[in-house]
PDB file of C-alpha atoms and ligand atoms in Angstrom:
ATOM      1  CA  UNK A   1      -8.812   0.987 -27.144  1.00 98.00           C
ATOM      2  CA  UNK A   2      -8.687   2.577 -23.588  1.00 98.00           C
ATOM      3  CA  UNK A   3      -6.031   5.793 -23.395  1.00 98.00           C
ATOM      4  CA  UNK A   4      -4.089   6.640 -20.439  1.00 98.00           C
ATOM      5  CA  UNK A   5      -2.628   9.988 -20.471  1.00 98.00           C
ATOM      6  CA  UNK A   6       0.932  10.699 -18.495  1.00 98.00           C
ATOM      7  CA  UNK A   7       1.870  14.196 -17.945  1.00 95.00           C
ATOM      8  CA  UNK A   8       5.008  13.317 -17.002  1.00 94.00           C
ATOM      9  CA  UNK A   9       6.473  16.286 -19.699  1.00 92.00           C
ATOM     10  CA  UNK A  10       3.682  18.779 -18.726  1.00 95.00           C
ATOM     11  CA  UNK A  11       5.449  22.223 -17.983  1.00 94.00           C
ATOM     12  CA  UNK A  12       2.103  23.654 -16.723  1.00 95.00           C
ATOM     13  CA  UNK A  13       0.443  20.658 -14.976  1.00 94.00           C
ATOM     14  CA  UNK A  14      -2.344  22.623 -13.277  1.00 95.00           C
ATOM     15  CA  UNK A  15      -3.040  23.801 -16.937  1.00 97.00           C
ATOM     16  CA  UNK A  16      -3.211  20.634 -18.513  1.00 97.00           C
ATOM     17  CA  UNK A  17      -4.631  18.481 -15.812  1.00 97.00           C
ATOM     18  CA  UNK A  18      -7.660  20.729 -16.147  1.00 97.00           C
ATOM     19  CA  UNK A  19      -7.654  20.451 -20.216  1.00 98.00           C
ATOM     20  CA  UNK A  20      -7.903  16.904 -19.939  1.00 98.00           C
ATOM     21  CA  UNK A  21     -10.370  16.036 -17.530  1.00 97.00           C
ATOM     22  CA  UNK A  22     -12.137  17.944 -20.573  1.00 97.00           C
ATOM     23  CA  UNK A  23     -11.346  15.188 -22.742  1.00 98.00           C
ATOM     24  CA  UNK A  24     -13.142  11.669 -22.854  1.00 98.00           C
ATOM     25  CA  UNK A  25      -9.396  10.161 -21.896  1.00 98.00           C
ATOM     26  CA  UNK A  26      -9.915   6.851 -19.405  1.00 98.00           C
ATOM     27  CA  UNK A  27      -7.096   7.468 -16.969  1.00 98.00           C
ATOM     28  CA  UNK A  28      -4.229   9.647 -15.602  1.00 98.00           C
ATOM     29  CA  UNK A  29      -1.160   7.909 -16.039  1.00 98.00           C
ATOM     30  CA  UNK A  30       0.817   9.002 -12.533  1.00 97.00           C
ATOM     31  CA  UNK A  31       4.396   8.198 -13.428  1.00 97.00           C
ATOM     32  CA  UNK A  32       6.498   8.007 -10.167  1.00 97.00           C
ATOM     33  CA  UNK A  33      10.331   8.246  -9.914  1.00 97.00           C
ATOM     34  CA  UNK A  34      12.006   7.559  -7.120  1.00 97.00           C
ATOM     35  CA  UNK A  35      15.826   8.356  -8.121  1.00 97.00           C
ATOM     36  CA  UNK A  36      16.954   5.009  -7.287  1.00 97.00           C
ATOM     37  CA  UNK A  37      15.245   2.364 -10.024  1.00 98.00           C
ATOM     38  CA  UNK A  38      15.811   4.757 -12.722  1.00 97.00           C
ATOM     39  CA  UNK A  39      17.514   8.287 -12.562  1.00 96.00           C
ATOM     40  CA  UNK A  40      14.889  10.908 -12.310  1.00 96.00           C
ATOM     41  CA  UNK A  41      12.778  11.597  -9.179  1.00 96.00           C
ATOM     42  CA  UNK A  42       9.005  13.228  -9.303  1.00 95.00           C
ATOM     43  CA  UNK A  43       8.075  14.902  -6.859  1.00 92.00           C
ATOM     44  CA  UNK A  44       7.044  14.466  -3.213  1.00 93.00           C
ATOM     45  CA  UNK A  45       3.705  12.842  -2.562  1.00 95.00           C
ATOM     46  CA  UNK A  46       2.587  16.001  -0.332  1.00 94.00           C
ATOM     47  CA  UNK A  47       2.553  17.883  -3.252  1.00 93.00           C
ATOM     48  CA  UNK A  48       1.464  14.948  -5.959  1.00 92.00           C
ATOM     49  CA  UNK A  49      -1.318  14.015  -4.034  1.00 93.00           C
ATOM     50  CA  UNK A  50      -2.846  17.575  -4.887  1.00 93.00           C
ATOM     51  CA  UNK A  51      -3.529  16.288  -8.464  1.00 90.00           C
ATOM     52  CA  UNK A  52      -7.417  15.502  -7.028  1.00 87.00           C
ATOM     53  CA  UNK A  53      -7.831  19.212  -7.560  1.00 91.00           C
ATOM     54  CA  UNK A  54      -7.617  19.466 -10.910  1.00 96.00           C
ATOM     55  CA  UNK A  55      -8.936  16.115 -12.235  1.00 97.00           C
ATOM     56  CA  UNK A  56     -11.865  13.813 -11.300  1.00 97.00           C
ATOM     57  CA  UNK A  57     -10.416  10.839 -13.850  1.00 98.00           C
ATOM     58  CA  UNK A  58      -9.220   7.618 -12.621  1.00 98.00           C
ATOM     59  CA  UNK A  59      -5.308   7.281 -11.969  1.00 98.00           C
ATOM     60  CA  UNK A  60      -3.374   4.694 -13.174  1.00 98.00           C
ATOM     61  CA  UNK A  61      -0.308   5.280 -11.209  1.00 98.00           C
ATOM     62  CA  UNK A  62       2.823   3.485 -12.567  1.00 98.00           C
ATOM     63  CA  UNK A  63       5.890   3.681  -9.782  1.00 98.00           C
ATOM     64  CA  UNK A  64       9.258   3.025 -11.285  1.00 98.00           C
ATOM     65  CA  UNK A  65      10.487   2.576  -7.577  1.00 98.00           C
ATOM     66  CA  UNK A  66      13.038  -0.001  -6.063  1.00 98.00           C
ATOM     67  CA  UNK A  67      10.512  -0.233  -2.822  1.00 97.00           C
ATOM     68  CA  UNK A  68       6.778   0.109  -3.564  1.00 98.00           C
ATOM     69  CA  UNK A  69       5.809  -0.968  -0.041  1.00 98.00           C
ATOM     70  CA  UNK A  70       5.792   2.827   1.033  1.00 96.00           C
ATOM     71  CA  UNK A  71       4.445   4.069  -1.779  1.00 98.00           C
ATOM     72  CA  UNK A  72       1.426   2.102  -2.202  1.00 98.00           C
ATOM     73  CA  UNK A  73      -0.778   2.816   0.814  1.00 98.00           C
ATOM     74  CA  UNK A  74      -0.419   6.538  -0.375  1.00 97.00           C
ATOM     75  CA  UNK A  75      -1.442   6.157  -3.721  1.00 97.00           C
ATOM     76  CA  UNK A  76      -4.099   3.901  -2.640  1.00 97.00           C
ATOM     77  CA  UNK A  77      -5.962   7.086  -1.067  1.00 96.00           C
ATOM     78  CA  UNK A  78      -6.153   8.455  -3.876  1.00 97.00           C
ATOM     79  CA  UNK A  79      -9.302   7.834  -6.716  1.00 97.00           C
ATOM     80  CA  UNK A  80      -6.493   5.299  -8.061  1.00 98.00           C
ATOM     81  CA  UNK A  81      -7.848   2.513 -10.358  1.00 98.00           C
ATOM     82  CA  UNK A  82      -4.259   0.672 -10.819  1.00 98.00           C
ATOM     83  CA  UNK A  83      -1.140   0.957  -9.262  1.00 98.00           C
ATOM     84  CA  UNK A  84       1.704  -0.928 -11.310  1.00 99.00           C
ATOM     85  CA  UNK A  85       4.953  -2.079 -10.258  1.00 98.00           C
ATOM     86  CA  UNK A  86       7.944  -3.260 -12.042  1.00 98.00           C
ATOM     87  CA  UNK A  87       8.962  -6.730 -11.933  1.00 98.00           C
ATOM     88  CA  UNK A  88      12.567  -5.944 -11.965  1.00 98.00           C
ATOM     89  CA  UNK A  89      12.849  -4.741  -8.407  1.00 98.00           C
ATOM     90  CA  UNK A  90      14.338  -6.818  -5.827  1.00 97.00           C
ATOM     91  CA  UNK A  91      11.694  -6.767  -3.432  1.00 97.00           C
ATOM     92  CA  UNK A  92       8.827  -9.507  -2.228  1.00 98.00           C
ATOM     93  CA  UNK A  93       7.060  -8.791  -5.374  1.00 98.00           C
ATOM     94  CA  UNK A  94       3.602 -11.030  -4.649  1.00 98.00           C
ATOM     95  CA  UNK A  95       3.444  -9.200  -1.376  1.00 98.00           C
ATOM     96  CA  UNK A  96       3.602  -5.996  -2.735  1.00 98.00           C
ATOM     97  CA  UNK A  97       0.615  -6.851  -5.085  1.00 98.00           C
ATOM     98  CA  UNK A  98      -1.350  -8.678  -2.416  1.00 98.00           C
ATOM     99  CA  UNK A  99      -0.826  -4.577  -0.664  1.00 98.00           C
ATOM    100  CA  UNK A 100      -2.724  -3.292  -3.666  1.00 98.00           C
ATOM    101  CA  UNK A 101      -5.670  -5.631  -3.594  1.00 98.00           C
ATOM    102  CA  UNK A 102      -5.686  -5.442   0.095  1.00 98.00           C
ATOM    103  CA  UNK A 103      -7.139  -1.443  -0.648  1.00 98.00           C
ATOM    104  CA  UNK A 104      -9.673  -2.736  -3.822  1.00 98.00           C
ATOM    105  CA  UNK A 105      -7.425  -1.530  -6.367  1.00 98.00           C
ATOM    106  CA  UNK A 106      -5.759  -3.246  -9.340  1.00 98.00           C
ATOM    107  CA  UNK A 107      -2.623  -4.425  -9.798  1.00 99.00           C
ATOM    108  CA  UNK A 108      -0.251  -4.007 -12.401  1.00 98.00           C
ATOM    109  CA  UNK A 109       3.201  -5.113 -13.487  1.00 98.00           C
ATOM    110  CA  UNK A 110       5.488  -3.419 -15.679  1.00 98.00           C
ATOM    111  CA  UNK A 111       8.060  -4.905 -17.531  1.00 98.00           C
ATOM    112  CA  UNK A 112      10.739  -3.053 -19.309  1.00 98.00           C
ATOM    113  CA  UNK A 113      11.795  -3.404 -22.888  1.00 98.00           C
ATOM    114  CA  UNK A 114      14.884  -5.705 -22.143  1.00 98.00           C
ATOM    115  CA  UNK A 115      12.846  -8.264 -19.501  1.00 98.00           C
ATOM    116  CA  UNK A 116      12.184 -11.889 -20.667  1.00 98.00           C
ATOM    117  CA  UNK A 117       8.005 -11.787 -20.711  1.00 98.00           C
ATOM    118  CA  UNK A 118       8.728 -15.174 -19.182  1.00 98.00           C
ATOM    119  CA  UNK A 119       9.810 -13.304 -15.955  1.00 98.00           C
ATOM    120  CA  UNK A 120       6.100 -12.361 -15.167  1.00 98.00           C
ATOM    121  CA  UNK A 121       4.633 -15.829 -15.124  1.00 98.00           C
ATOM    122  CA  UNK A 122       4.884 -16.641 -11.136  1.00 98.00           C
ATOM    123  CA  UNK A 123       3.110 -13.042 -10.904  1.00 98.00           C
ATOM    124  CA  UNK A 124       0.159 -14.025 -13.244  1.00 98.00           C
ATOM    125  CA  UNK A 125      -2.565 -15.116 -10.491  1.00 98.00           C
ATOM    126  CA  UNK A 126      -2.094 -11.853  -8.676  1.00 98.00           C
ATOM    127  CA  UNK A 127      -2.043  -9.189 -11.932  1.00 98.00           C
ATOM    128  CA  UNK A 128      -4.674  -7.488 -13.109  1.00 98.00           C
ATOM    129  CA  UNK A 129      -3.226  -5.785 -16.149  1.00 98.00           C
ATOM    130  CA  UNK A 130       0.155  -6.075 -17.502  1.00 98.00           C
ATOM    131  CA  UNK A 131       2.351  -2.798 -18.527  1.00 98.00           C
ATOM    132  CA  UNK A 132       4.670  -3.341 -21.266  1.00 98.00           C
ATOM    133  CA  UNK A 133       7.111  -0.492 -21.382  1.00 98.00           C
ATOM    134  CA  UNK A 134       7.979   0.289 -25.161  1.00 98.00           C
ATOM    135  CA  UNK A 135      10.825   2.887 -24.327  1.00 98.00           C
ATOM    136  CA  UNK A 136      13.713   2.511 -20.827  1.00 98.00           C
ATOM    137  CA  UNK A 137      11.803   3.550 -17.936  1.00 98.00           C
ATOM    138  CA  UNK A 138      12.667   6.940 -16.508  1.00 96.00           C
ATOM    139  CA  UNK A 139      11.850   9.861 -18.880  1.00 95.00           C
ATOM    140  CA  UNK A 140       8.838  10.994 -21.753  1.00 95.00           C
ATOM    141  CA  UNK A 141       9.135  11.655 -24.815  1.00 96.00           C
ATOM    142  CA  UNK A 142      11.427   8.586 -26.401  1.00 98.00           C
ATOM    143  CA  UNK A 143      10.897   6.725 -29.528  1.00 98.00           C
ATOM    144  CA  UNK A 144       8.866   3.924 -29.131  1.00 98.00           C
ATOM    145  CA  UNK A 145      10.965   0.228 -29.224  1.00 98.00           C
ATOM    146  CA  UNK A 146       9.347  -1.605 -32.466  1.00 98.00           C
ATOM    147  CA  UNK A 147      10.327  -4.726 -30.913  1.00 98.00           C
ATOM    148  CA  UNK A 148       7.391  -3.882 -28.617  1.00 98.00           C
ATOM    149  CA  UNK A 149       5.004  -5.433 -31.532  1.00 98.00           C
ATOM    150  CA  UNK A 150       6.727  -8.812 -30.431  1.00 98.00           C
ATOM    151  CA  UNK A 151       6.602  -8.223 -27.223  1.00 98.00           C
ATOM    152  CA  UNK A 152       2.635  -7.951 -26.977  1.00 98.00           C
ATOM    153  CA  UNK A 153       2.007 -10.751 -28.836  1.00 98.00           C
ATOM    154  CA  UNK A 154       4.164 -13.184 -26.419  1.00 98.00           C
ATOM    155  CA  UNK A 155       2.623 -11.385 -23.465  1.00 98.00           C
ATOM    156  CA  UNK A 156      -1.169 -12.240 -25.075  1.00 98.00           C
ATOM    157  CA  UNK A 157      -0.022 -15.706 -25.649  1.00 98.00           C
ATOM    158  CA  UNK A 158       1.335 -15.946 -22.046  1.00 98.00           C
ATOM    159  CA  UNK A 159      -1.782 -14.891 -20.577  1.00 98.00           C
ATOM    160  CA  UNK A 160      -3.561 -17.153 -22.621  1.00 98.00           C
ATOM    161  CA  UNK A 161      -1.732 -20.135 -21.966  1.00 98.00           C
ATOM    162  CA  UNK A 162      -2.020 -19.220 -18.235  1.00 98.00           C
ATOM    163  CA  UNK A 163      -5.558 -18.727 -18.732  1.00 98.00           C
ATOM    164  CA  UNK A 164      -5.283 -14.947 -17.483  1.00 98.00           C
ATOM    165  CA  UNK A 165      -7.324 -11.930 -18.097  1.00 98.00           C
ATOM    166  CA  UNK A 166      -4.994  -9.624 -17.390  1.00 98.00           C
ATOM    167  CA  UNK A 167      -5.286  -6.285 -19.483  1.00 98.00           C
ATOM    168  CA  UNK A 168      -2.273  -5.422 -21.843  1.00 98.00           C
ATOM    169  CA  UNK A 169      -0.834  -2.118 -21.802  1.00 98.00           C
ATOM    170  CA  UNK A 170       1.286  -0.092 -23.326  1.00 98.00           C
ATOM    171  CA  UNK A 171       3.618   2.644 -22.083  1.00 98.00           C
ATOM    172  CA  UNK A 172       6.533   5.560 -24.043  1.00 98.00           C
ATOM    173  CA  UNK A 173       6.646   6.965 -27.470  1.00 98.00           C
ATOM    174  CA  UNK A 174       3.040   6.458 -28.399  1.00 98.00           C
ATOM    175  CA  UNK A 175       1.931   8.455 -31.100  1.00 98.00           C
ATOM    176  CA  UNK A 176      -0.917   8.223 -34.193  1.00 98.00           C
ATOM    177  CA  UNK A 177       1.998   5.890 -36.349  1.00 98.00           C
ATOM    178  CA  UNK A 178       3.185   4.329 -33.624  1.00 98.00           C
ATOM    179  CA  UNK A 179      -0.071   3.009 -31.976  1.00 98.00           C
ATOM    180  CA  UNK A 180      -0.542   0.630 -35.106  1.00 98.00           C
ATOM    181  CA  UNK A 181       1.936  -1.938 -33.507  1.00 98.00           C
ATOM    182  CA  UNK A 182      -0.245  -2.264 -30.484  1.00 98.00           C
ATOM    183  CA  UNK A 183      -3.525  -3.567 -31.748  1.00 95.00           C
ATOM    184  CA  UNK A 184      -3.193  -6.392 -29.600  1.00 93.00           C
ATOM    185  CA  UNK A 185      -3.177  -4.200 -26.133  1.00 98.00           C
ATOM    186  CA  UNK A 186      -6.357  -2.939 -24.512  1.00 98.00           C
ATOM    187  CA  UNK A 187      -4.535   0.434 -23.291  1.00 98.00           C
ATOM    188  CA  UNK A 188      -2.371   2.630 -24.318  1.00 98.00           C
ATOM    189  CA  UNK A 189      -0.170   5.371 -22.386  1.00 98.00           C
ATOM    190  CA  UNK A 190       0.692   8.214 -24.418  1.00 98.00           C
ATOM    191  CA  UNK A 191       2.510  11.122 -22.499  1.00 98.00           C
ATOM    192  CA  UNK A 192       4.298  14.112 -24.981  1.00 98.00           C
ATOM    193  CA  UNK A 193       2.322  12.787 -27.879  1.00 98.00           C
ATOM    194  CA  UNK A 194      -0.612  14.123 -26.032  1.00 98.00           C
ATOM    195  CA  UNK A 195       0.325  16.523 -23.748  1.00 98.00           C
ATOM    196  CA  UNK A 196       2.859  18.834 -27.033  1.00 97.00           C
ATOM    197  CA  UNK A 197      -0.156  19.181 -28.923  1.00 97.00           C
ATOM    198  CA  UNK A 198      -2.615  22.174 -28.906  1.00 96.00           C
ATOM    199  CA  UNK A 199      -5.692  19.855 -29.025  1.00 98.00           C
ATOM    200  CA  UNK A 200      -5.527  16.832 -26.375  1.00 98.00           C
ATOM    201  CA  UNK A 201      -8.798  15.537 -27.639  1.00 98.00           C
ATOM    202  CA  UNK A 202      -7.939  15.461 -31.134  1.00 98.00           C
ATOM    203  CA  UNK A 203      -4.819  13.554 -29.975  1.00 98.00           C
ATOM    204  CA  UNK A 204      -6.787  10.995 -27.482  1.00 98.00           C
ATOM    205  CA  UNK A 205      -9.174  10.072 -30.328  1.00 98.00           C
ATOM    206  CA  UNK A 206      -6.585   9.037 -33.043  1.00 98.00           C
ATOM    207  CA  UNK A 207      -5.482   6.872 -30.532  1.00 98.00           C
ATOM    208  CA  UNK A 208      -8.705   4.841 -29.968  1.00 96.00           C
TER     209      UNK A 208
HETATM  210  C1  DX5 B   1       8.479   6.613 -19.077  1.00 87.44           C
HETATM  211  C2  DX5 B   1       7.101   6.738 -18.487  1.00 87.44           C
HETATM  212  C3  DX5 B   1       6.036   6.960 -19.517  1.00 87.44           C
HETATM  213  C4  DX5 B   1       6.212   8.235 -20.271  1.00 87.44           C
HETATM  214  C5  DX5 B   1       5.338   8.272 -21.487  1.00 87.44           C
HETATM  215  O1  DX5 B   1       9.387   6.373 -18.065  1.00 87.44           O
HETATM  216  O2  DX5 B   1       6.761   5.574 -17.779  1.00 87.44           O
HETATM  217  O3  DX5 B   1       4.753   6.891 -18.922  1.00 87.44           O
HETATM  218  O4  DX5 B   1       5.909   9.352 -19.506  1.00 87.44           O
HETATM  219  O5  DX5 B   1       5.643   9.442 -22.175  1.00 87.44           O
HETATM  220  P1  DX5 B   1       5.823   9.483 -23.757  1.00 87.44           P
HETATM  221  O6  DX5 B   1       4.473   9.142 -24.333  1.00 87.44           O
HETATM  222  O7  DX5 B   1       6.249  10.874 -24.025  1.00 87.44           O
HETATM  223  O8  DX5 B   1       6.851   8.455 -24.121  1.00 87.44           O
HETATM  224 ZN1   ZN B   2       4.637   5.315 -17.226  1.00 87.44          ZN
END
């Protein structure tokens, strides 16, 4: 199982970017707000963009933004591995993930916990992974949704009757107990679970 850690909750990100770029974790998870699709807003991308400072791990960046169109060709600068959208906005979503590939990065679409998996199937020839939120978009440190355990399997059944390889994963309230619901995804975001803890590595590995 591949681990993607958000430090969405950090209060000392400089601090804890640095710890875990000593850990074997796979990606940063770059959770993105824009104030509009749900109610909190990160911060600017002049000042997120300085993350490549303290971390030399891929970023998986996640934007939970009504228009990715102007966000994407600045994440895309960065050493980003996948940039996921949600496939609730009201925007040309296809074109917006034909953007992505156009800079060699994979795509991703996030689909929140109330969503019909069903939803995501005109998307399928253009996704590279799938992110199935298991808490409401917009904040850490929630309890994770057990209908999520559903959730997977439809999405690995979808992709397999659509004969997609699209990775499965897995995003809020991800923890040691919680984890055992998603055997069926291939990564898992874990944010306060993580980042609360006085040993990150310790954490990363009881996730695997
Ligand atoms: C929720 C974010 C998640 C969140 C995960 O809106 O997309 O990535 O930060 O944090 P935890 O693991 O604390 O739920
Ligand atoms: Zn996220």
């Amino acid at each position: 199982m591949k681990v993607s850690a958000s430090f969405l909750s950090s209060k000392d990100l400089v601090r804890d970017l640095r710890c875990l770029n000593e850990t074997d974790v796979d990606y940063i998870h770059v959770d993105i707000m824009d104030g509009k699709f749900v109610k909190n807003k990160t911060m600017p991308f002049r000042e997120m963009r300085n993350i490549y400072k303290y971390t030399s791990k891929r970023l998986d960046v996640h934007l939970m933004v009504d228009d990715p169109i102007s966000y994407i060709p600045l994440y895309a600068e960065l050493n980003t591995e996948f940039i996921t959208i949600h496939v609730e906005i009201d925007t040309d979503i296809e074109e917006c993930l034909k953007m992505i590939h156009s800079y060699s990065i994979k795509t991703g679409l996030a689909i929140k916990p109330n969503t019909k998996v069903n939803e995501l199937i005109p998307y399928l020839p253009f996704v590279d992974m799938i992110l199935i939120m298991s808490v409401e978009p917009g904040c850490g440190g929630q309890s994770f949704i057990p209908e999520t355990k559903e959730k997977i399997a439809e999405v690995r059944d979808l992709l397999a009757v659509y004969q997609s390889k699209a990775l499965i994963s897995v995003d809020g309230g991800i923890n040691n107990l919680t984890c055992s619901n998603c055997g069926k995804a291939d990564i898992l975001v874990a944010g306060s679970y993580i980042i609360n803890s006085d040993n990150f590595q310790e954490k990363i590995t009881s996730l695997r």
